[in-house]
């Protein structure tokens, strides 16, 4: 299994996703500020993975705040708030980041009366649990989604919603993995996913390691292949899903969804319940991260556009719910009307995944 992120005695170890596939390099974040940097620079990326990173970053930050604890609970509270707000300021779109932080805040609040060592251990245990649960959740998403994948056809995916985007197994790639494990004969078309190339660099790398046949296409080829009759379904991940089922995901997803509908191909979104943001009514309320112009003007440090070029670089787009065939979660599959089906899944007891 690919180890995306792990707690170790030295700090938080992450596979460096900026270097793949050329180098399989691991970095160790030794304090919470390094964790925040790793999220910002996309050493670790993908909505569930950054949720795990934030939880671990908080645990690491508190573990290193022993001197503040000696100064009393107010000083520790102030450190805790500083740690949480630095991590919360790293990337705005994926709601899993804020979900991970909120989860750690709840644990902190209910254990802050304990001696520092016990509070620290409790936070570290919670952060490790977030990671373990994420793997189990992805496996459940995979089981729920595998039945929807047509046998003998090609699955098209966008970006990387695989083991690298999670603590392991993946959401969209989890569905693909589970379909293959169930005996289906499928192959994958991976959009390269400009500008950060998560599809070319990460999705193809992951699938090759698993021996799942993968073909790389440029983003602009998706319409051609969706029209060709070759593609059985599209499966993508999500960074935030509004109460009405509008889905924020990697830039380019919206176009794929429209082209899928135009060609009567099911468009599935695979995501954990932690990606739901039922507090916002629709996708218009999702903050869209704008990243640096250099990601567009340069490819691996080589300038491909003239000096002085005006650039826009929104990292995500919002797919309106009418293009979404179903949303696959660890608790089951939601279909339209999403405002009802998503609310019902969210309300289910947290006894899942099975
Ligand atoms: O900018 P990234 O690489 O963090 O964006 C990742 C995506 O858009 C993924 O599709 C999404 O987070 C789902 S990951 C299971």
XYZ file of C-alpha atoms and ligand atoms in Angstrom:
369
model
C 0.000 0.000 0.000
C 1.141 3.546 -0.725
C 1.894 5.354 2.549
C 0.719 8.913 1.953
C 1.065 10.226 5.492
C 2.137 8.683 8.757
C 2.821 9.675 12.327
C 6.370 8.810 13.403
C 8.541 9.455 16.432
C 10.432 12.117 14.431
C 7.415 13.966 13.069
C 4.882 13.511 10.288
C 6.201 11.593 7.308
C 4.696 12.321 3.883
C 5.451 11.065 0.420
C 6.457 14.197 -1.502
C 3.765 14.530 -4.166
C 5.583 17.384 -5.888
C 8.382 14.978 -6.848
C 6.417 11.965 -8.052
C 6.780 10.072 -10.284
C 10.427 10.991 -10.918
C 11.391 10.441 -7.289
C 9.767 8.519 -4.465
C 10.933 10.826 -1.749
C 9.617 11.113 1.826
C 9.726 14.308 3.859
C 9.403 14.573 7.613
C 7.545 17.611 8.967
C 9.054 18.273 12.396
C 6.643 20.985 13.575
C 3.180 22.246 12.725
C 4.523 25.104 10.595
C 6.257 22.584 8.343
C 2.958 20.690 8.082
C 1.203 23.918 7.036
C 3.913 24.516 4.414
C 3.572 20.956 3.120
C -0.175 21.501 2.631
C 0.324 24.909 0.986
C 2.987 23.667 -1.426
C 1.082 20.456 -2.134
C 3.700 18.049 -0.840
C 0.510 16.543 0.571
C -2.710 17.217 -1.348
C -6.170 15.811 -1.929
C -9.073 16.667 0.351
C -9.020 13.706 2.774
C -5.201 13.680 2.949
C -5.033 17.327 3.970
C -7.689 16.649 6.609
C -5.418 13.969 8.068
C -2.377 16.276 7.743
C -4.177 19.066 9.619
C -5.228 16.712 12.432
C -1.673 15.402 12.753
C -0.259 18.941 12.526
C -2.405 20.012 15.457
C -1.365 16.999 17.519
C 2.302 17.720 16.732
C 1.895 21.403 17.533
C 0.325 20.700 20.913
C 2.893 17.987 21.690
C 5.595 20.643 21.227
C 3.738 23.255 23.285
C 4.785 21.770 26.638
C 6.434 25.030 27.838
C 3.171 26.916 27.147
C 1.300 24.317 29.181
C 3.607 25.079 32.131
C 2.557 28.722 31.903
C -1.065 27.674 32.420
C -4.178 26.738 30.446
C -4.635 30.193 28.927
C -1.180 30.094 27.354
C -1.843 26.608 25.989
C -5.252 27.727 24.648
C -3.537 30.619 22.858
C -0.981 28.248 21.294
C -3.719 25.847 20.287
C -5.678 28.632 18.550
C -2.536 29.793 16.747
C -1.798 26.269 15.501
C -5.382 25.770 14.304
C -5.594 29.095 12.520
C -2.270 28.636 10.730
C -3.375 25.236 9.447
C -6.833 26.549 8.526
C -5.206 29.278 6.409
C -3.366 26.874 4.111
C -5.963 25.948 1.470
C -9.555 27.220 1.349
C -11.578 24.834 -0.814
C -11.360 21.295 0.585
C -13.731 21.205 3.537
C -11.973 18.118 4.939
C -9.224 20.447 6.161
C -11.699 22.336 8.349
C -13.474 19.117 9.310
C -10.135 17.699 10.591
C -9.422 20.881 12.543
C -12.924 20.945 14.079
C -12.570 17.319 15.135
C -9.311 18.095 16.928
C -10.842 21.201 18.534
C -13.623 19.063 20.018
C -11.097 16.665 21.520
C -9.020 19.548 22.859
C -12.029 21.237 24.456
C -13.245 18.101 26.166
C -9.781 17.097 27.482
C -8.069 20.421 28.224
C -8.681 19.969 31.956
C -6.384 16.904 31.946
C -2.654 16.979 32.776
C -0.703 18.088 29.680
C 0.760 14.635 28.913
C -2.694 13.049 28.891
C -4.153 15.804 26.707
C -1.226 15.449 24.296
C -1.594 11.658 24.113
C -5.310 11.979 23.502
C -4.748 14.393 20.595
C -2.056 12.194 19.066
C -4.352 9.167 19.354
C -7.182 11.100 17.673
C -4.978 12.197 14.780
C -3.834 8.608 14.215
C -7.468 7.506 14.331
C -8.450 10.050 11.665
C -5.863 8.413 9.383
C -6.958 4.847 10.117
C -10.630 5.670 9.724
C -9.982 7.351 6.392
C -8.580 4.132 4.926
C -11.601 2.132 6.142
C -13.966 4.805 4.808
C -12.346 4.656 1.368
C -12.668 0.884 1.296
C -16.379 1.254 2.078
C -16.743 3.886 -0.683
C -15.062 1.408 -3.003
C -17.492 -1.375 -2.091
C -20.495 0.922 -2.555
C -19.252 2.223 -5.888
C -17.861 -0.935 -7.507
C -21.333 -2.169 -8.493
C -21.952 1.018 -10.488
C -18.919 0.564 -12.732
C -19.853 -1.082 -16.046
C -17.889 -4.270 -16.743
C -15.698 -4.402 -19.834
C -15.575 -0.628 -20.313
C -13.204 2.255 -19.637
C -13.519 4.529 -16.592
C -12.474 8.137 -17.077
C -11.123 10.032 -14.074
C -9.815 13.544 -13.495
C -7.057 14.700 -11.125
C -5.920 12.212 -8.482
C -8.499 10.924 -6.042
C -6.409 7.928 -5.138
C -4.374 6.604 -2.235
C -2.175 9.687 -2.548
C -5.148 12.028 -2.045
C -6.257 10.150 1.068
C -4.659 8.137 3.839
C -4.885 5.119 1.523
C -6.928 3.259 -1.136
C -8.572 6.403 -2.493
C -12.087 7.598 -3.240
C -12.518 7.591 -7.042
C -9.553 5.231 -7.437
C -10.966 3.260 -4.488
C -14.097 2.635 -6.567
C -11.919 1.576 -9.496
C -9.753 -0.654 -7.273
C -12.823 -2.298 -5.737
C -14.362 -2.864 -9.180
C -11.164 -4.591 -10.312
C -11.006 -6.606 -7.058
C -14.598 -7.740 -7.686
C -13.482 -9.236 -11.008
C -14.578 -6.519 -13.435
C -12.448 -6.070 -16.536
C -11.944 -2.348 -16.724
C -9.256 0.084 -17.710
C -8.798 3.742 -16.862
C -8.381 6.903 -18.919
C -6.660 9.533 -16.776
C -6.910 13.224 -17.686
C -3.470 14.773 -17.240
C -5.052 17.594 -15.152
C -3.291 20.826 -16.004
C -1.649 22.742 -14.469
C -0.380 20.592 -11.587
C -0.609 17.328 -13.557
C -2.045 15.196 -10.757
C -3.514 12.842 -13.379
C -0.312 12.362 -15.361
C 2.058 12.258 -12.422
C 0.045 10.651 -9.626
C -2.981 8.742 -10.958
C -1.034 6.926 -13.661
C 1.762 6.146 -11.176
C -0.706 4.688 -8.672
C -2.576 2.606 -11.242
C 0.627 1.249 -12.748
C 1.743 0.081 -9.304
C -1.534 -1.827 -8.968
C -1.331 -3.282 -12.469
C -4.583 -1.549 -13.491
C -4.374 -0.610 -17.188
C -4.167 3.180 -17.462
C -4.041 5.443 -20.504
C -3.043 9.076 -20.168
C -4.943 11.713 -22.160
C -4.696 15.500 -22.133
C -7.658 17.313 -20.607
C -8.766 18.539 -24.019
C -9.150 14.952 -25.283
C -11.855 14.026 -22.755
C -14.755 15.119 -24.999
C -13.407 13.119 -27.922
C -13.251 9.917 -25.895
C -16.551 10.500 -24.058
C -18.162 10.694 -27.509
C -16.409 7.565 -28.773
C -18.565 4.991 -26.979
C -15.499 3.634 -25.180
C -16.109 5.229 -21.779
C -18.560 3.428 -19.465
C -18.591 6.009 -16.686
C -16.694 8.896 -15.150
C -15.612 8.699 -11.495
C -14.027 11.671 -9.741
C -13.409 12.797 -6.162
C -14.566 16.005 -4.492
C -13.191 18.779 -2.321
C -16.497 20.081 -1.038
C -20.099 19.109 -1.707
C -22.850 21.622 -0.927
C -26.218 20.648 0.580
C -27.846 20.609 -2.865
C -25.208 18.260 -4.339
C -23.139 20.853 -6.228
C -19.581 19.525 -6.260
C -16.293 21.410 -6.049
C -13.417 19.401 -7.460
C -10.215 19.950 -9.420
C -10.437 22.551 -12.179
C -11.688 20.892 -15.356
C -14.150 18.578 -13.622
C -17.127 20.730 -14.626
C -16.271 20.423 -18.315
C -15.929 16.645 -18.013
C -19.324 16.446 -16.283
C -21.063 18.456 -18.999
C -19.469 16.325 -21.712
C -20.473 13.154 -19.872
C -24.120 14.258 -19.714
C -24.073 15.313 -23.372
C -22.963 11.771 -24.227
C -25.330 10.021 -21.746
C -22.438 8.673 -19.665
C -22.908 8.387 -15.878
C -20.867 10.904 -13.897
C -20.111 9.628 -10.381
C -18.544 11.533 -7.492
C -16.853 9.434 -4.795
C -16.320 11.190 -1.469
C -16.480 10.611 2.279
C -19.213 12.166 4.423
C -16.518 14.541 5.730
C -16.507 16.210 2.287
C -20.152 17.255 2.688
C -20.694 20.855 3.714
C -24.397 20.908 4.477
C -24.034 24.356 6.028
C -23.880 25.884 2.561
C -26.957 25.649 0.320
C -25.177 25.446 -3.039
C -21.849 25.553 -4.836
C -21.922 29.333 -5.165
C -20.832 29.491 -1.529
C -17.705 27.361 -1.998
C -14.462 29.380 -1.789
C -12.312 28.651 -4.821
C -8.566 28.700 -4.287
C -6.586 30.772 -6.779
C -3.000 29.529 -7.043
C 0.145 31.175 -8.359
C 0.462 32.293 -11.980
C 3.734 30.374 -12.238
C 1.817 27.077 -12.208
C 0.301 28.137 -15.543
C 3.148 30.073 -17.167
C 5.752 27.422 -16.344
C 6.006 23.658 -16.664
C 8.552 22.155 -14.280
C 10.299 25.488 -13.981
C 10.438 26.113 -17.747
C 8.559 29.199 -18.916
C 6.038 28.378 -21.663
C 4.225 31.744 -21.866
C 5.674 35.184 -22.632
C 6.871 37.394 -19.782
C 4.082 39.654 -18.546
C 1.231 37.277 -19.484
C -1.954 37.838 -17.469
C -2.966 34.589 -15.834
C -5.920 33.150 -13.932
C -5.394 29.945 -11.999
C -8.492 28.791 -10.109
C -7.563 25.385 -8.681
C -11.164 24.114 -8.527
C -14.492 24.467 -10.264
C -18.048 23.685 -9.228
C -20.119 21.098 -11.071
C -23.844 21.852 -10.708
C -25.799 18.932 -9.278
C -27.768 18.368 -12.502
C -24.635 16.858 -14.074
C -24.030 14.450 -11.166
C -25.531 10.981 -11.598
C -24.744 9.897 -8.034
C -22.514 10.657 -5.067
C -20.868 7.547 -3.613
C -20.104 7.740 0.112
C -19.060 5.228 2.771
C -22.671 5.184 4.001
C -24.306 4.569 0.639
C -25.069 6.153 -2.707
C -26.932 9.471 -2.918
C -29.002 10.374 -5.967
C -31.190 13.354 -6.867
C -32.826 15.089 -5.132
C -29.475 15.463 -3.373
C -30.711 17.874 -0.727
C -32.748 14.971 0.648
C -30.436 12.030 -0.038
C -27.291 13.760 1.283
C -29.063 15.005 4.413
C -30.302 11.455 5.083
C -26.817 9.951 4.721
C -25.272 12.668 6.893
C -27.849 12.030 9.607
C -27.089 8.309 9.799
C -25.370 7.112 12.943
C -21.600 7.195 12.759
C -21.522 3.430 13.189
C -20.368 3.262 9.536
C -18.284 2.127 7.770
C -19.114 -1.574 8.168
O -5.321 20.542 -5.587
P -5.466 19.121 -5.135
O -4.519 18.189 -5.808
O -5.437 19.004 -3.636
O -6.929 18.729 -5.611
C -7.369 17.433 -5.379
C -8.679 17.145 -5.975
O -9.306 17.981 -6.580
C -9.236 15.792 -5.708
O -10.012 15.357 -6.780
C -10.099 15.852 -4.443
O -9.396 16.411 -3.387
C -10.600 14.519 -4.036
S -9.315 13.551 -3.352
C -9.934 12.074 -2.811
